[in-house]
């Protein structure tokens, strides 16, 4: 019962400690779950966007030359699934067996030969029987002739109908087919159809125009009939990965499993998939985000832990006379600590459990270390107050404690400890730059804690340096009229600037400003990446447009400019420096009318029959020399390197080998015109659908000119797409791990702001009794309540100002110091990330400082009412 009475007597102090313990328990569980959940969502989105050939695990049967499939491999499907290394069997969503030919050319029987006929894959896939709805005709039932069925859209594209005969020609033979049915998928979103797209592609000879490519379904008998004539039929076993079952913590294991399958695939098979490439890239991004999250989380948790220690110190400082009386009556230090531990045990475990439960209810995936971190928080919260009580009880005193006197003459032991802390911080930052935050064996706590050590070192340096100018300012204030400034500055200069609150405040501000600096840096780099990829308000991309398309688009409402240009990868380049054939990406544009910041060597170029000036990437320029030739649209042009640049507007950041040519300076042959495949659009408020329709109209005109027959929009090789600058910029924040990254930024800054205010409040509460006695004495001399508040302001401003400067500098320089370890380039679309701080963040820190002063005045007012200033002087005199 005595424990409960003490708990009721000191309920406010115990409640403060319990709230901080519960908050810290929530911070080690809830935010991490949200970040992990968003990371998993990003991974699922990345996998879901992959084409079937890349995301699926497809095993292809291997046979001797001339040997074809028997179309009877369905029974191997469960066998192969069971043989997959873990954790692959647990992340599969579907599995299908199929036997198919290569994409072979075919023509309707009786039609004239064509230089570039349509092509189709002949496929037998048992699982499609339950996934189709017959629209016309019937399902294949081959006997003597291979019967096939196609989708309605494919029938329109191929120009066939039920009852038509087809002649299919392969490399080693030919066969006849009969179309017996048209079908539609029961569920078009069913993944069984994801590897059967109908699309339009270019012919091997570009002069032959375009052709349609698709899939024809047959039965097992039809597949065997075709295989005997074509000498072409291969087994495939296709397994679909379920993106909903793949979490970021399993990526490494999945990569190892796929690598094992590449080394030792199932008997007589080979594997085709690039999902491991996507997973490896995602894993690299996840490691960068985890490193950043670990730095922010460690800073926030260190701040919260510091606040718990301050709360414990506040509780024990208020009870010095009680502990001194216990010692005077023969009680030991252990008895004092045990007495305090019993009190803490009544509230802290419940608070930690509630905080952990709150984190548990947050949607997301828990970290494996979550229980350990919660246990550490509980242990710290339980032992902080007993340890502080034991320290107080070692030197019992009934007359109070003057920490400012001790701070004026720090011991050699303390100075040595502070110097060691500075060296520890410097060593940690050096190792982070040298080894990174993840040295290959998981996250190193020392390396992750290096930024916090740097902030603590900054607070230690400030603690030893700042009192001197404060005392000088106090001496100047002594010569002025009034005593408020003198008393406030003298108090701040004598005291160790509240070393505990100062350290906590510096860590919180450094963490918040570090997060803000990284946010600004990533945002500025993404803006630059968007400027490079879309150097106008929008870009229209297609296969080829006519020369009249851009002027037609320029006449649309709200369009002020339309600039056509050609961007072609893999062009052939010959340099004067060697005989090697080089390849790179070429951009050809009329630089005089482009208007998006091209170099003057391009904008000032004029028509010439000789070499044209070119801007070349550094890597390609080293191989070319000073000049060379390039093949564009079948014509060869000579160029000289006028400038070397790592980035050029119009080409996405990270393009290693590129060359930019000014079209207005090139002697383009009339028979080999340069046809644009991109159009840059400037304007505000234009209709995207009108832009797309106008662009596709230009593509249809170009296709009609090439093939001599009209085409529909869906038959275009690459239907026109419109991408605005804002969409591209927004897309950079909605890929892969960007959801977790954004949450880290928001949560880090919000938590830092809240904890900073809490640190200021604890600083006020810590000095409230001594300040109360001073105010009581001064009020007997005529001090007004307003002057008392100004006294608090003069005492707090140095603390907050020093914390803002020290924490701000530490937070701002941290990205520069550990930037290579964070590897932010993975989040900036290839643009090199420097260090940028948005002025709004700097203004936010100053606004937070002002708000902290206002909040401190409110806390002081509440504390003074509880202390009842009229009785503080008498109580203090009795104690002395």
PDB file of C-alpha atoms in Angstrom, residues 513-763:
ATOM      1  CA  UNK A 513      17.143  18.914 -40.424  1.00  0.00           C
ATOM      2  CA  UNK A 514      19.024  15.909 -41.797  1.00  0.00           C
ATOM      3  CA  UNK A 515      15.686  14.503 -42.972  1.00  0.00           C
ATOM      4  CA  UNK A 516      14.704  17.884 -44.413  1.00  0.00           C
ATOM      5  CA  UNK A 517      18.031  18.256 -46.206  1.00  0.00           C
ATOM      6  CA  UNK A 518      17.751  14.805 -47.747  1.00  0.00           C
ATOM      7  CA  UNK A 519      14.160  15.595 -48.745  1.00  0.00           C
ATOM      8  CA  UNK A 520      15.228  18.846 -50.430  1.00  0.00           C
ATOM      9  CA  UNK A 521      18.180  17.154 -52.116  1.00  0.00           C
ATOM     10  CA  UNK A 522      16.090  14.337 -53.561  1.00  0.00           C
ATOM     11  CA  UNK A 523      13.322  16.725 -54.607  1.00  0.00           C
ATOM     12  CA  UNK A 524      15.714  19.091 -56.404  1.00  0.00           C
ATOM     13  CA  UNK A 525      17.434  16.195 -58.181  1.00  0.00           C
ATOM     14  CA  UNK A 526      14.074  14.803 -59.287  1.00  0.00           C
ATOM     15  CA  UNK A 527      13.078  18.200 -60.630  1.00  0.00           C
ATOM     16  CA  UNK A 528      16.264  18.192 -62.673  1.00  0.00           C
ATOM     17  CA  UNK A 529      15.577  14.650 -63.883  1.00  0.00           C
ATOM     18  CA  UNK A 530      12.098  15.714 -65.013  1.00  0.00           C
ATOM     19  CA  UNK A 531      13.564  18.732 -66.809  1.00  0.00           C
ATOM     20  CA  UNK A 532      15.910  16.427 -68.714  1.00  0.00           C
ATOM     21  CA  UNK A 533      13.354  13.760 -69.624  1.00  0.00           C
ATOM     22  CA  UNK A 534      10.503  16.176 -70.440  1.00  0.00           C
ATOM     23  CA  UNK A 535      12.091  19.534 -71.333  1.00  0.00           C
ATOM     24  CA  UNK A 536       8.676  21.013 -72.147  1.00  0.00           C
ATOM     25  CA  UNK A 537       5.181  20.850 -70.685  1.00  0.00           C
ATOM     26  CA  UNK A 538       4.567  17.485 -72.362  1.00  0.00           C
ATOM     27  CA  UNK A 539       6.207  15.014 -74.714  1.00  0.00           C
ATOM     28  CA  UNK A 540       4.357  12.885 -77.279  1.00  0.00           C
ATOM     29  CA  UNK A 541       6.033   9.573 -78.104  1.00  0.00           C
ATOM     30  CA  UNK A 542       5.201   7.277 -80.998  1.00  0.00           C
ATOM     31  CA  UNK A 543       6.694   5.122 -83.747  1.00  0.00           C
ATOM     32  CA  UNK A 544       7.084   7.713 -86.535  1.00  0.00           C
ATOM     33  CA  UNK A 545       5.178  10.911 -87.277  1.00  0.00           C
ATOM     34  CA  UNK A 546       4.885  12.781 -90.540  1.00  0.00           C
ATOM     35  CA  UNK A 547       6.618  16.120 -90.917  1.00  0.00           C
ATOM     36  CA  UNK A 548       3.196  17.818 -90.838  1.00  0.00           C
ATOM     37  CA  UNK A 549       2.194  16.351 -87.467  1.00  0.00           C
ATOM     38  CA  UNK A 550       4.032  18.864 -85.248  1.00  0.00           C
ATOM     39  CA  UNK A 551       2.697  21.972 -87.090  1.00  0.00           C
ATOM     40  CA  UNK A 552      -0.799  20.456 -86.865  1.00  0.00           C
ATOM     41  CA  UNK A 553      -0.422  19.977 -83.103  1.00  0.00           C
ATOM     42  CA  UNK A 554       0.879  23.526 -82.725  1.00  0.00           C
ATOM     43  CA  UNK A 555      -2.487  24.817 -83.984  1.00  0.00           C
ATOM     44  CA  UNK A 556      -4.466  23.040 -81.249  1.00  0.00           C
ATOM     45  CA  UNK A 557      -6.000  25.190 -78.484  1.00  0.00           C
ATOM     46  CA  UNK A 558      -3.680  26.211 -75.631  1.00  0.00           C
ATOM     47  CA  UNK A 559      -0.575  24.865 -77.438  1.00  0.00           C
ATOM     48  CA  UNK A 560       2.121  27.492 -77.894  1.00  0.00           C
ATOM     49  CA  UNK A 561       4.867  25.353 -79.443  1.00  0.00           C
ATOM     50  CA  UNK A 562       5.341  21.855 -80.858  1.00  0.00           C
ATOM     51  CA  UNK A 563       8.914  20.738 -81.545  1.00  0.00           C
ATOM     52  CA  UNK A 564       9.499  17.484 -83.476  1.00  0.00           C
ATOM     53  CA  UNK A 565      12.626  15.455 -82.828  1.00  0.00           C
ATOM     54  CA  UNK A 566      14.052  12.008 -83.409  1.00  0.00           C
ATOM     55  CA  UNK A 567      15.463   9.928 -80.555  1.00  0.00           C
ATOM     56  CA  UNK A 568      16.854   6.598 -81.762  1.00  0.00           C
ATOM     57  CA  UNK A 569      18.893   4.086 -79.750  1.00  0.00           C
ATOM     58  CA  UNK A 570      21.579   1.796 -81.102  1.00  0.00           C
ATOM     59  CA  UNK A 571      22.657   3.910 -84.101  1.00  0.00           C
ATOM     60  CA  UNK A 572      25.964   3.069 -85.777  1.00  0.00           C
ATOM     61  CA  UNK A 573      28.834   5.486 -85.184  1.00  0.00           C
ATOM     62  CA  UNK A 574      32.372   5.478 -86.583  1.00  0.00           C
ATOM     63  CA  UNK A 575      35.007   7.586 -84.858  1.00  0.00           C
ATOM     64  CA  UNK A 576      38.237   8.919 -86.320  1.00  0.00           C
ATOM     65  CA  UNK A 577      40.150   7.639 -83.300  1.00  0.00           C
ATOM     66  CA  UNK A 578      39.749   3.969 -84.241  1.00  0.00           C
ATOM     67  CA  UNK A 579      38.198   1.419 -86.556  1.00  0.00           C
ATOM     68  CA  UNK A 580      35.746   0.018 -84.020  1.00  0.00           C
ATOM     69  CA  UNK A 581      32.051   0.272 -84.767  1.00  0.00           C
ATOM     70  CA  UNK A 582      30.377   2.193 -81.945  1.00  0.00           C
ATOM     71  CA  UNK A 583      26.756   2.435 -80.932  1.00  0.00           C
ATOM     72  CA  UNK A 584      24.848   5.077 -79.044  1.00  0.00           C
ATOM     73  CA  UNK A 585      21.596   6.985 -78.768  1.00  0.00           C
ATOM     74  CA  UNK A 586      21.096   9.866 -81.166  1.00  0.00           C
ATOM     75  CA  UNK A 587      18.840  12.883 -80.765  1.00  0.00           C
ATOM     76  CA  UNK A 588      18.177  14.992 -83.851  1.00  0.00           C
ATOM     77  CA  UNK A 589      16.287  18.251 -83.373  1.00  0.00           C
ATOM     78  CA  UNK A 590      16.047  21.707 -84.911  1.00  0.00           C
ATOM     79  CA  UNK A 591      17.957  23.443 -82.132  1.00  0.00           C
ATOM     80  CA  UNK A 592      17.058  26.956 -83.311  1.00  0.00           C
ATOM     81  CA  UNK A 593      13.364  26.418 -82.582  1.00  0.00           C
ATOM     82  CA  UNK A 594      13.609  23.850 -79.769  1.00  0.00           C
ATOM     83  CA  UNK A 595      13.680  26.378 -76.953  1.00  0.00           C
ATOM     84  CA  UNK A 596      14.617  24.030 -74.104  1.00  0.00           C
ATOM     85  CA  UNK A 597      18.123  25.031 -73.150  1.00  0.00           C
ATOM     86  CA  UNK A 598      20.330  23.274 -75.685  1.00  0.00           C
ATOM     87  CA  UNK A 599      24.002  24.384 -75.796  1.00  0.00           C
ATOM     88  CA  UNK A 600      24.874  27.377 -78.021  1.00  0.00           C
ATOM     89  CA  UNK A 601      27.033  25.165 -80.259  1.00  0.00           C
ATOM     90  CA  UNK A 602      23.778  23.549 -81.400  1.00  0.00           C
ATOM     91  CA  UNK A 603      21.426  26.534 -81.418  1.00  0.00           C
ATOM     92  CA  UNK A 604      23.939  28.604 -83.386  1.00  0.00           C
ATOM     93  CA  UNK A 605      24.654  25.960 -86.033  1.00  0.00           C
ATOM     94  CA  UNK A 606      23.626  26.769 -89.618  1.00  0.00           C
ATOM     95  CA  UNK A 607      23.110  24.738 -92.788  1.00  0.00           C
ATOM     96  CA  UNK A 608      26.316  23.130 -94.053  1.00  0.00           C
ATOM     97  CA  UNK A 609      27.390  20.428 -96.475  1.00  0.00           C
ATOM     98  CA  UNK A 610      30.363  19.605 -94.271  1.00  0.00           C
ATOM     99  CA  UNK A 611      30.592  18.148 -90.764  1.00  0.00           C
ATOM    100  CA  UNK A 612      27.888  19.329 -88.359  1.00  0.00           C
ATOM    101  CA  UNK A 613      28.651  20.239 -84.734  1.00  0.00           C
ATOM    102  CA  UNK A 614      27.569  17.650 -82.184  1.00  0.00           C
ATOM    103  CA  UNK A 615      27.237  17.356 -78.430  1.00  0.00           C
ATOM    104  CA  UNK A 616      28.536  13.974 -77.251  1.00  0.00           C
ATOM    105  CA  UNK A 617      28.561  12.174 -73.914  1.00  0.00           C
ATOM    106  CA  UNK A 618      31.955  11.815 -72.182  1.00  0.00           C
ATOM    107  CA  UNK A 619      32.173   8.021 -72.521  1.00  0.00           C
ATOM    108  CA  UNK A 620      31.347   8.071 -76.224  1.00  0.00           C
ATOM    109  CA  UNK A 621      33.589  11.070 -76.897  1.00  0.00           C
ATOM    110  CA  UNK A 622      36.619   9.188 -75.560  1.00  0.00           C
ATOM    111  CA  UNK A 623      36.060   6.465 -78.155  1.00  0.00           C
ATOM    112  CA  UNK A 624      35.233   8.752 -81.104  1.00  0.00           C
ATOM    113  CA  UNK A 625      38.110  11.193 -80.904  1.00  0.00           C
ATOM    114  CA  UNK A 626      37.378  14.603 -82.426  1.00  0.00           C
ATOM    115  CA  UNK A 627      35.084  13.708 -85.323  1.00  0.00           C
ATOM    116  CA  UNK A 628      33.308  10.805 -86.983  1.00  0.00           C
ATOM    117  CA  UNK A 629      30.312   9.631 -88.998  1.00  0.00           C
ATOM    118  CA  UNK A 630      26.867   8.484 -87.914  1.00  0.00           C
ATOM    119  CA  UNK A 631      24.037   6.666 -89.696  1.00  0.00           C
ATOM    120  CA  UNK A 632      20.594   8.214 -89.209  1.00  0.00           C
ATOM    121  CA  UNK A 633      17.515   6.996 -91.108  1.00  0.00           C
ATOM    122  CA  UNK A 634      19.670   5.211 -93.663  1.00  0.00           C
ATOM    123  CA  UNK A 635      21.867   8.241 -94.469  1.00  0.00           C
ATOM    124  CA  UNK A 636      25.405   8.885 -93.258  1.00  0.00           C
ATOM    125  CA  UNK A 637      26.384  12.238 -91.774  1.00  0.00           C
ATOM    126  CA  UNK A 638      29.779  13.536 -90.752  1.00  0.00           C
ATOM    127  CA  UNK A 639      30.115  15.418 -87.481  1.00  0.00           C
ATOM    128  CA  UNK A 640      32.680  17.061 -85.248  1.00  0.00           C
ATOM    129  CA  UNK A 641      32.535  17.059 -81.454  1.00  0.00           C
ATOM    130  CA  UNK A 642      31.785  20.667 -80.508  1.00  0.00           C
ATOM    131  CA  UNK A 643      31.063  19.981 -76.870  1.00  0.00           C
ATOM    132  CA  UNK A 644      31.160  17.140 -74.359  1.00  0.00           C
ATOM    133  CA  UNK A 645      28.286  17.024 -71.875  1.00  0.00           C
ATOM    134  CA  UNK A 646      27.132  14.410 -69.394  1.00  0.00           C
ATOM    135  CA  UNK A 647      23.469  15.451 -69.693  1.00  0.00           C
ATOM    136  CA  UNK A 648      21.354  17.113 -72.346  1.00  0.00           C
ATOM    137  CA  UNK A 649      17.670  18.129 -72.159  1.00  0.00           C
ATOM    138  CA  UNK A 650      15.574  15.667 -74.106  1.00  0.00           C
ATOM    139  CA  UNK A 651      17.465  12.561 -72.997  1.00  0.00           C
ATOM    140  CA  UNK A 652      16.809  10.873 -69.664  1.00  0.00           C
ATOM    141  CA  UNK A 653      19.525  11.168 -67.049  1.00  0.00           C
ATOM    142  CA  UNK A 654      21.909   8.257 -66.942  1.00  0.00           C
ATOM    143  CA  UNK A 655      22.172   7.786 -70.718  1.00  0.00           C
ATOM    144  CA  UNK A 656      25.817   6.796 -71.071  1.00  0.00           C
ATOM    145  CA  UNK A 657      26.420   6.984 -74.838  1.00  0.00           C
ATOM    146  CA  UNK A 658      24.580   9.674 -76.760  1.00  0.00           C
ATOM    147  CA  UNK A 659      25.095  12.213 -79.512  1.00  0.00           C
ATOM    148  CA  UNK A 660      22.932  15.261 -80.259  1.00  0.00           C
ATOM    149  CA  UNK A 661      22.815  16.697 -83.795  1.00  0.00           C
ATOM    150  CA  UNK A 662      21.275  20.013 -84.940  1.00  0.00           C
ATOM    151  CA  UNK A 663      18.826  19.136 -87.730  1.00  0.00           C
ATOM    152  CA  UNK A 664      18.859  22.651 -89.139  1.00  0.00           C
ATOM    153  CA  UNK A 665      22.564  22.196 -90.019  1.00  0.00           C
ATOM    154  CA  UNK A 666      22.255  18.748 -91.659  1.00  0.00           C
ATOM    155  CA  UNK A 667      22.030  18.164 -95.413  1.00  0.00           C
ATOM    156  CA  UNK A 668      19.149  15.660 -95.282  1.00  0.00           C
ATOM    157  CA  UNK A 669      18.537  13.751 -98.550  1.00  0.00           C
ATOM    158  CA  UNK A 670      14.993  14.069 -99.867  1.00  0.00           C
ATOM    159  CA  UNK A 671      14.777  10.290-100.328  1.00  0.00           C
ATOM    160  CA  UNK A 672      15.861   9.605 -96.746  1.00  0.00           C
ATOM    161  CA  UNK A 673      14.049  12.136 -94.564  1.00  0.00           C
ATOM    162  CA  UNK A 674      14.506  12.234 -90.821  1.00  0.00           C
ATOM    163  CA  UNK A 675      11.134  11.237 -89.398  1.00  0.00           C
ATOM    164  CA  UNK A 676      10.402  12.391 -85.820  1.00  0.00           C
ATOM    165  CA  UNK A 677       9.210   9.955 -83.178  1.00  0.00           C
ATOM    166  CA  UNK A 678       8.786  12.532 -80.417  1.00  0.00           C
ATOM    167  CA  UNK A 679       7.083  15.902 -80.243  1.00  0.00           C
ATOM    168  CA  UNK A 680       7.722  18.338 -77.390  1.00  0.00           C
ATOM    169  CA  UNK A 681       4.635  20.397 -76.563  1.00  0.00           C
ATOM    170  CA  UNK A 682       4.613  23.704 -74.691  1.00  0.00           C
ATOM    171  CA  UNK A 683       1.432  25.297 -73.406  1.00  0.00           C
ATOM    172  CA  UNK A 684      -0.986  25.402 -70.515  1.00  0.00           C
ATOM    173  CA  UNK A 685      -4.426  23.822 -70.337  1.00  0.00           C
ATOM    174  CA  UNK A 686      -4.218  21.779 -73.538  1.00  0.00           C
ATOM    175  CA  UNK A 687      -6.366  18.683 -74.002  1.00  0.00           C
ATOM    176  CA  UNK A 688      -4.223  15.543 -73.786  1.00  0.00           C
ATOM    177  CA  UNK A 689      -6.724  13.480 -75.737  1.00  0.00           C
ATOM    178  CA  UNK A 690      -6.632  15.976 -78.606  1.00  0.00           C
ATOM    179  CA  UNK A 691      -2.825  15.779 -78.613  1.00  0.00           C
ATOM    180  CA  UNK A 692      -2.944  11.979 -78.743  1.00  0.00           C
ATOM    181  CA  UNK A 693      -5.523  11.897 -81.536  1.00  0.00           C
ATOM    182  CA  UNK A 694      -3.569  14.382 -83.619  1.00  0.00           C
ATOM    183  CA  UNK A 695      -0.356  12.413 -83.087  1.00  0.00           C
ATOM    184  CA  UNK A 696      -1.968   9.088 -84.028  1.00  0.00           C
ATOM    185  CA  UNK A 697      -3.426  10.710 -87.109  1.00  0.00           C
ATOM    186  CA  UNK A 698       0.117  11.618 -88.096  1.00  0.00           C
ATOM    187  CA  UNK A 699       1.250   8.034 -87.455  1.00  0.00           C
ATOM    188  CA  UNK A 700      -1.589   6.641 -89.551  1.00  0.00           C
ATOM    189  CA  UNK A 701      -0.597   8.962 -92.394  1.00  0.00           C
ATOM    190  CA  UNK A 702       2.988   7.753 -92.149  1.00  0.00           C
ATOM    191  CA  UNK A 703       1.892   4.088 -92.105  1.00  0.00           C
ATOM    192  CA  UNK A 704      -0.318   4.707 -95.135  1.00  0.00           C
ATOM    193  CA  UNK A 705       2.626   6.230 -96.975  1.00  0.00           C
ATOM    194  CA  UNK A 706       4.812   3.208 -96.156  1.00  0.00           C
ATOM    195  CA  UNK A 707       2.351   0.343 -96.697  1.00  0.00           C
ATOM    196  CA  UNK A 708      -0.176   1.807 -99.089  1.00  0.00           C
ATOM    197  CA  UNK A 709      -3.111   0.667 -96.914  1.00  0.00           C
ATOM    198  CA  UNK A 710      -4.951   2.436 -94.085  1.00  0.00           C
ATOM    199  CA  UNK A 711      -4.461   1.246 -90.506  1.00  0.00           C
ATOM    200  CA  UNK A 712      -6.465   1.665 -87.321  1.00  0.00           C
ATOM    201  CA  UNK A 713      -5.105   3.115 -84.093  1.00  0.00           C
ATOM    202  CA  UNK A 714      -4.825  -0.300 -82.440  1.00  0.00           C
ATOM    203  CA  UNK A 715      -2.715  -1.537 -85.362  1.00  0.00           C
ATOM    204  CA  UNK A 716      -0.035   1.110 -84.843  1.00  0.00           C
ATOM    205  CA  UNK A 717       3.301  -0.359 -83.694  1.00  0.00           C
ATOM    206  CA  UNK A 718       3.522   2.200 -80.884  1.00  0.00           C
ATOM    207  CA  UNK A 719       0.286   4.132 -80.261  1.00  0.00           C
ATOM    208  CA  UNK A 720       0.979   7.736 -79.361  1.00  0.00           C
ATOM    209  CA  UNK A 721       1.324   8.455 -75.660  1.00  0.00           C
ATOM    210  CA  UNK A 722       1.315  11.842 -73.952  1.00  0.00           C
ATOM    211  CA  UNK A 723       3.468  12.364 -70.875  1.00  0.00           C
ATOM    212  CA  UNK A 724       3.392  15.693 -69.072  1.00  0.00           C
ATOM    213  CA  UNK A 725       6.202  17.109 -66.972  1.00  0.00           C
ATOM    214  CA  UNK A 726       4.034  16.922 -63.871  1.00  0.00           C
ATOM    215  CA  UNK A 727       3.191  13.250 -64.517  1.00  0.00           C
ATOM    216  CA  UNK A 728       6.819  12.311 -64.999  1.00  0.00           C
ATOM    217  CA  UNK A 729       7.785  14.208 -61.870  1.00  0.00           C
ATOM    218  CA  UNK A 730       4.998  12.572 -59.894  1.00  0.00           C
ATOM    219  CA  UNK A 731       5.996   9.174 -61.256  1.00  0.00           C
ATOM    220  CA  UNK A 732       9.439   9.566 -59.694  1.00  0.00           C
ATOM    221  CA  UNK A 733       7.739   9.557 -56.299  1.00  0.00           C
ATOM    222  CA  UNK A 734       5.560   6.518 -56.942  1.00  0.00           C
ATOM    223  CA  UNK A 735       8.040   3.838 -57.917  1.00  0.00           C
ATOM    224  CA  UNK A 736       9.443   0.963 -55.956  1.00  0.00           C
ATOM    225  CA  UNK A 737      10.484   2.097 -52.501  1.00  0.00           C
ATOM    226  CA  UNK A 738       9.449   5.729 -52.923  1.00  0.00           C
ATOM    227  CA  UNK A 739       6.426   5.217 -50.669  1.00  0.00           C
ATOM    228  CA  UNK A 740       8.687   4.148 -47.818  1.00  0.00           C
ATOM    229  CA  UNK A 741      11.087   6.987 -48.608  1.00  0.00           C
ATOM    230  CA  UNK A 742       8.330   9.623 -48.469  1.00  0.00           C
ATOM    231  CA  UNK A 743       7.000   8.208 -45.221  1.00  0.00           C
ATOM    232  CA  UNK A 744      10.501   8.280 -43.731  1.00  0.00           C
ATOM    233  CA  UNK A 745      10.823  11.961 -44.600  1.00  0.00           C
ATOM    234  CA  UNK A 746       7.433  12.947 -43.180  1.00  0.00           C
ATOM    235  CA  UNK A 747       7.658  10.806 -40.053  1.00  0.00           C
ATOM    236  CA  UNK A 748      11.245  11.898 -39.325  1.00  0.00           C
ATOM    237  CA  UNK A 749      10.477  15.613 -39.500  1.00  0.00           C
ATOM    238  CA  UNK A 750       7.211  15.347 -37.567  1.00  0.00           C
ATOM    239  CA  UNK A 751       8.736  13.226 -34.791  1.00  0.00           C
ATOM    240  CA  UNK A 752      11.762  15.518 -34.539  1.00  0.00           C
ATOM    241  CA  UNK A 753       9.522  18.579 -34.152  1.00  0.00           C
ATOM    242  CA  UNK A 754       7.375  16.991 -31.421  1.00  0.00           C
ATOM    243  CA  UNK A 755      10.351  15.648 -29.498  1.00  0.00           C
ATOM    244  CA  UNK A 756      12.152  18.996 -29.741  1.00  0.00           C
ATOM    245  CA  UNK A 757       9.225  20.741 -28.087  1.00  0.00           C
ATOM    246  CA  UNK A 758       9.126  18.043 -25.421  1.00  0.00           C
ATOM    247  CA  UNK A 759      12.831  18.586 -24.714  1.00  0.00           C
ATOM    248  CA  UNK A 760      12.253  22.325 -24.254  1.00  0.00           C
ATOM    249  CA  UNK A 761       9.344  21.603 -21.903  1.00  0.00           C
ATOM    250  CA  UNK A 762      11.506  19.261 -19.807  1.00  0.00           C
ATOM    251  CA  UNK A 763      14.248  21.895 -19.699  1.00  0.00           C
TER     252      UNK A 763
END
